[in-house]
Amino acid sequence: MPEEPAQQVFDLVVVGGGPGGYPAAIRAAQLGLRTALVEKERAGGVCLNWGCIPTKAMLRSADVLETMRDGAEYGVLADNVRLDYPAVLERKDRVVKGLTDGVASLLKANGVTVVDGHARFVGPRTVEVVATGEAPLGEGGPRYNAPPAPDGRPQARLEGNNVIVATGSTPVLLPIPGIDLPGVVTSDGAFLLAEVPRRIVIIGASAVGAEWATMFNAFGSEVTMVELLPTLLPAEDEDMGRTLARSFARRGIKVQTGRTVTGIARPDTRRKKGAAPALRVTVADPDGQHPEQVEADVVLVGVGRRPNTGGLDLDRAGVATDQRGWVEVDDQLRTNVPGVYAIGDVTGKVLLAHVASHQGLVAAAVMAGHEERMDYKAVPAATFTHPEVASVGLTEAAARSAGHDVVVGRFPFSALGRAQTYGSTEGLVKVVAERRYGEVLGVHIIGPGASDLIPEGVKALRLEATLNDIADTIHAHPTLGEGTMEAAMVALGLPVHTAPPRRSAAGRR
Ligand code: FAD
């Protein structure tokens, strides 16, 4: 009989080293808790390995390519500008490695014990660690959602006075006939494509789908986006989705909103000379009317995730999940089992890296005895399309349906000196406020640098700032940030750099 590993006891055992788990482990260690972290792939999770960072590295290549192609506009001439896709992937890998190595060093420097392998519960606050099984997409593919090795015998047994479940989420394939055909990929599989697809259909126009559309369009693919809801980025304010759709159309991306993919087929598997057999994608209205066939070499499913709890044996700890399997937590990230917390995507709250990180810091503080709670009112979101989209707070429609007397200010980037000098004038800043006191309820930006501009909106919401607070704040000139100040002035009915309104909006006190 092989010997069972001795049980090691920690103040905290974190399962999963993504942007939720690793900051939680670091903070807990800083607060004096003896902390272990179990990770079955590489520190950094989906975000650093298969999500936020690799897509942004590749989008930067797309950006450089577009800028070089447009060089003549800036008086910079370059001949023979072309894409070296393998080099794009290599650069992406270097960026990922630099950051994941950095996280590993930080864990070590903070005295966190890192255990390599797949953790599963064997009791309320005890996990055993076994070897990780095969990567679902094969060698070189993601392992964050790999099952435990079938014959994996326990390599370690860790007991925590506290345990944090931070195992993230994993893509789901929609129930569409033909979804399992070769050539149909999720975002995970898209990273494994060795070349840029000539034609690609992207299902779902949320952030993930829209970013891949941006990237492959810049790299030269014929891109068709299919979105069931009426606008792109359906979670965003309608002005953002509509403006993005116009911009995508100008770039040659075929946008089909209010439409759905009803089937995927590979009608002819005989290879024509030199050409891979194509997928035939049927796109139709939600009721199946007006079907249209679109040929594609790759279909990318960009929507749908489920909690990554396979092989975790949550039931052996007694941790409750909701009907769809997301781990239920309160505003201090506590599950129903005393001492067991959950953070990040696995909670299904807001599937964003910065939310996972914040939850991790709050959970670590709570278990160290501090009185902290999650507040989801001022959570920013950013989508790194060209042009970028970023937002915080209520959309105009949500503010109205919540019963607010709403005033809105829109300011176009085309009226902003910095955007003109930068050569990027698409988009606008939109500020949503309530009329009586001018309290800012939401800020929505589509345009250059949107993701770096949104913190002003986040602070405005957190500090319950008014339109006057933003309009009266001196913004450096010429900067893109002036757009938020100008949008606040528009909402107040006192615009300086756009035409005056017919009647005053919120009114300045
Ligand atoms: P994860 O990052 O999924 O980490 C979970 C970790 O747990 C993994 O490392 C996994 O290996 C490990 N693990 C799982 N089970 C076990 C187990 N049983 N034992 C041991 N280890 C285990 N968010 C943003 O905010 N901005 C973006 O720009 C952005 N871009 C994205 C782009 C793409 C293509 C995708 C797919 C996602 C993107 N996201 C983005 C979302 C973001 O990646 C997630 O919200 C974030 O990674 C969630 O963090 P997490 O710590 O909860 O889980």
Tab-separated table of C-alpha atoms and ligand atoms in Angstrom, residues 15-21 38-42 44-47 50-52 55-56 117-119 143-144 166-169 187 191 208 211-212 305 308 312 343-346 351-354 356 382 384, ligand 1:
chain	number	residue	atom	x	y	z
A	15	VAL	CA	-7.528	26.510	-4.270
A	16	GLY	CA	-6.686	28.207	-7.573
A	17	GLY	CA	-4.027	30.810	-8.330
A	18	GLY	CA	-5.851	33.108	-10.758
A	19	PRO	CA	-6.418	36.852	-10.281
A	20	GLY	CA	-8.759	35.923	-7.426
A	21	GLY	CA	-6.623	33.354	-5.635
A	38	VAL	CA	-2.815	24.924	-4.793
A	39	GLU	CA	-2.616	25.511	-8.539
A	40	LYS	CA	-2.840	22.928	-11.285
A	41	GLU	CA	-1.607	24.974	-14.236
A	42	ARG	CA	0.448	28.158	-13.847
A	44	GLY	CA	-2.150	33.773	-13.014
A	45	GLY	CA	-5.178	31.671	-13.961
A	46	VAL	CA	-7.245	32.177	-17.094
A	47	CYS	CA	-6.618	35.915	-16.991
A	50	TRP	CA	-5.711	32.307	-21.570
A	51	GLY	CA	-7.702	35.517	-21.183
A	52	CYS	CA	-7.032	39.171	-20.382
A	55	THR	CA	-5.661	38.734	-25.904
A	56	LYS	CA	-4.403	42.202	-25.050
A	117	GLY	CA	-1.586	19.781	-8.631
A	118	HIS	CA	-5.345	19.332	-8.624
A	119	ALA	CA	-7.056	19.934	-5.264
A	143	ARG	CA	-4.871	22.821	-18.273
A	144	TYR	CA	-6.825	25.040	-15.905
A	166	ALA	CA	-10.968	30.315	-6.421
A	167	THR	CA	-11.180	27.829	-9.277
A	168	GLY	CA	-12.629	30.157	-11.922
A	169	SER	CA	-14.854	29.283	-14.863
A	187	SER	CA	-11.649	31.336	-26.895
A	191	PHE	CA	-5.196	30.598	-29.038
A	208	VAL	CA	-14.588	38.120	-25.575
A	211	GLU	CA	-12.127	41.432	-28.983
A	212	TRP	CA	-11.386	38.377	-31.155
A	305	ARG	CA	-19.091	30.040	-19.160
A	308	ASN	CA	-14.948	25.349	-12.838
A	312	LEU	CA	-13.421	19.523	-6.860
A	343	ILE	CA	-14.121	34.312	-4.833
A	344	GLY	CA	-13.871	35.144	-8.521
A	345	ASP	CA	-15.644	33.630	-11.488
A	346	VAL	CA	-16.703	30.521	-9.547
A	351	LEU	CA	-16.847	37.445	-14.348
A	352	LEU	CA	-13.997	39.952	-14.450
A	353	ALA	CA	-10.424	39.696	-13.202
A	354	HIS	CA	-10.431	42.884	-11.141
A	356	ALA	CA	-11.971	38.417	-8.552
A	382	ALA	CA	-13.474	47.402	-20.250
A	384	PHE	CA	-10.400	46.203	-25.758
B	1	FAD	P1	-9.258	31.862	-13.028
B	1	FAD	O1	-8.488	32.964	-13.624
B	1	FAD	O2	-10.018	30.980	-13.931
B	1	FAD	O3	-8.249	31.024	-12.174
B	1	FAD	C1	-8.634	29.821	-11.572
B	1	FAD	C2	-7.378	29.023	-11.311
B	1	FAD	O4	-7.722	27.902	-10.530
B	1	FAD	C3	-6.738	28.475	-12.589
B	1	FAD	O5	-5.389	28.865	-12.599
B	1	FAD	C4	-6.889	26.961	-12.484
B	1	FAD	O6	-5.785	26.277	-13.036
B	1	FAD	C5	-6.988	26.761	-10.989
B	1	FAD	N1	-7.763	25.590	-10.606
B	1	FAD	C6	-9.022	25.285	-10.992
B	1	FAD	N2	-9.437	24.155	-10.375
B	1	FAD	C7	-8.415	23.740	-9.589
B	1	FAD	C8	-8.245	22.643	-8.706
B	1	FAD	N3	-9.215	21.766	-8.503
B	1	FAD	N4	-7.062	22.523	-8.087
B	1	FAD	C9	-6.064	23.421	-8.291
B	1	FAD	N5	-6.178	24.488	-9.096
B	1	FAD	C10	-7.349	24.653	-9.731
B	1	FAD	N6	-11.399	39.920	-17.366
B	1	FAD	C11	-11.052	41.211	-17.212
B	1	FAD	O7	-11.260	41.772	-16.138
B	1	FAD	N7	-10.451	41.906	-18.224
B	1	FAD	C12	-10.209	41.343	-19.417
B	1	FAD	O8	-9.671	41.998	-20.309
B	1	FAD	C13	-10.574	39.988	-19.620
B	1	FAD	N8	-10.329	39.379	-20.794
B	1	FAD	C14	-10.675	38.069	-20.951
B	1	FAD	C15	-10.432	37.463	-22.165
B	1	FAD	C16	-10.768	36.144	-22.364
B	1	FAD	C17	-10.499	35.494	-23.694
B	1	FAD	C18	-11.348	35.399	-21.301
B	1	FAD	C19	-11.693	33.944	-21.482
B	1	FAD	C20	-11.598	35.993	-20.078
B	1	FAD	C21	-11.268	37.338	-19.895
B	1	FAD	N9	-11.502	37.983	-18.690
B	1	FAD	C22	-11.175	39.297	-18.537
B	1	FAD	C23	-12.120	37.272	-17.548
B	1	FAD	C24	-11.039	36.852	-16.552
B	1	FAD	O9	-10.081	36.059	-17.203
B	1	FAD	C25	-11.671	36.100	-15.404
B	1	FAD	O10	-12.721	36.865	-14.851
B	1	FAD	C26	-10.636	35.817	-14.319
B	1	FAD	O11	-9.565	35.066	-14.821
B	1	FAD	C27	-11.291	35.074	-13.152
B	1	FAD	O12	-10.335	34.878	-12.163
B	1	FAD	P2	-10.450	33.699	-11.109
B	1	FAD	O13	-9.271	33.843	-10.211
B	1	FAD	O14	-11.795	33.661	-10.539
B	1	FAD	O15	-10.325	32.368	-11.971
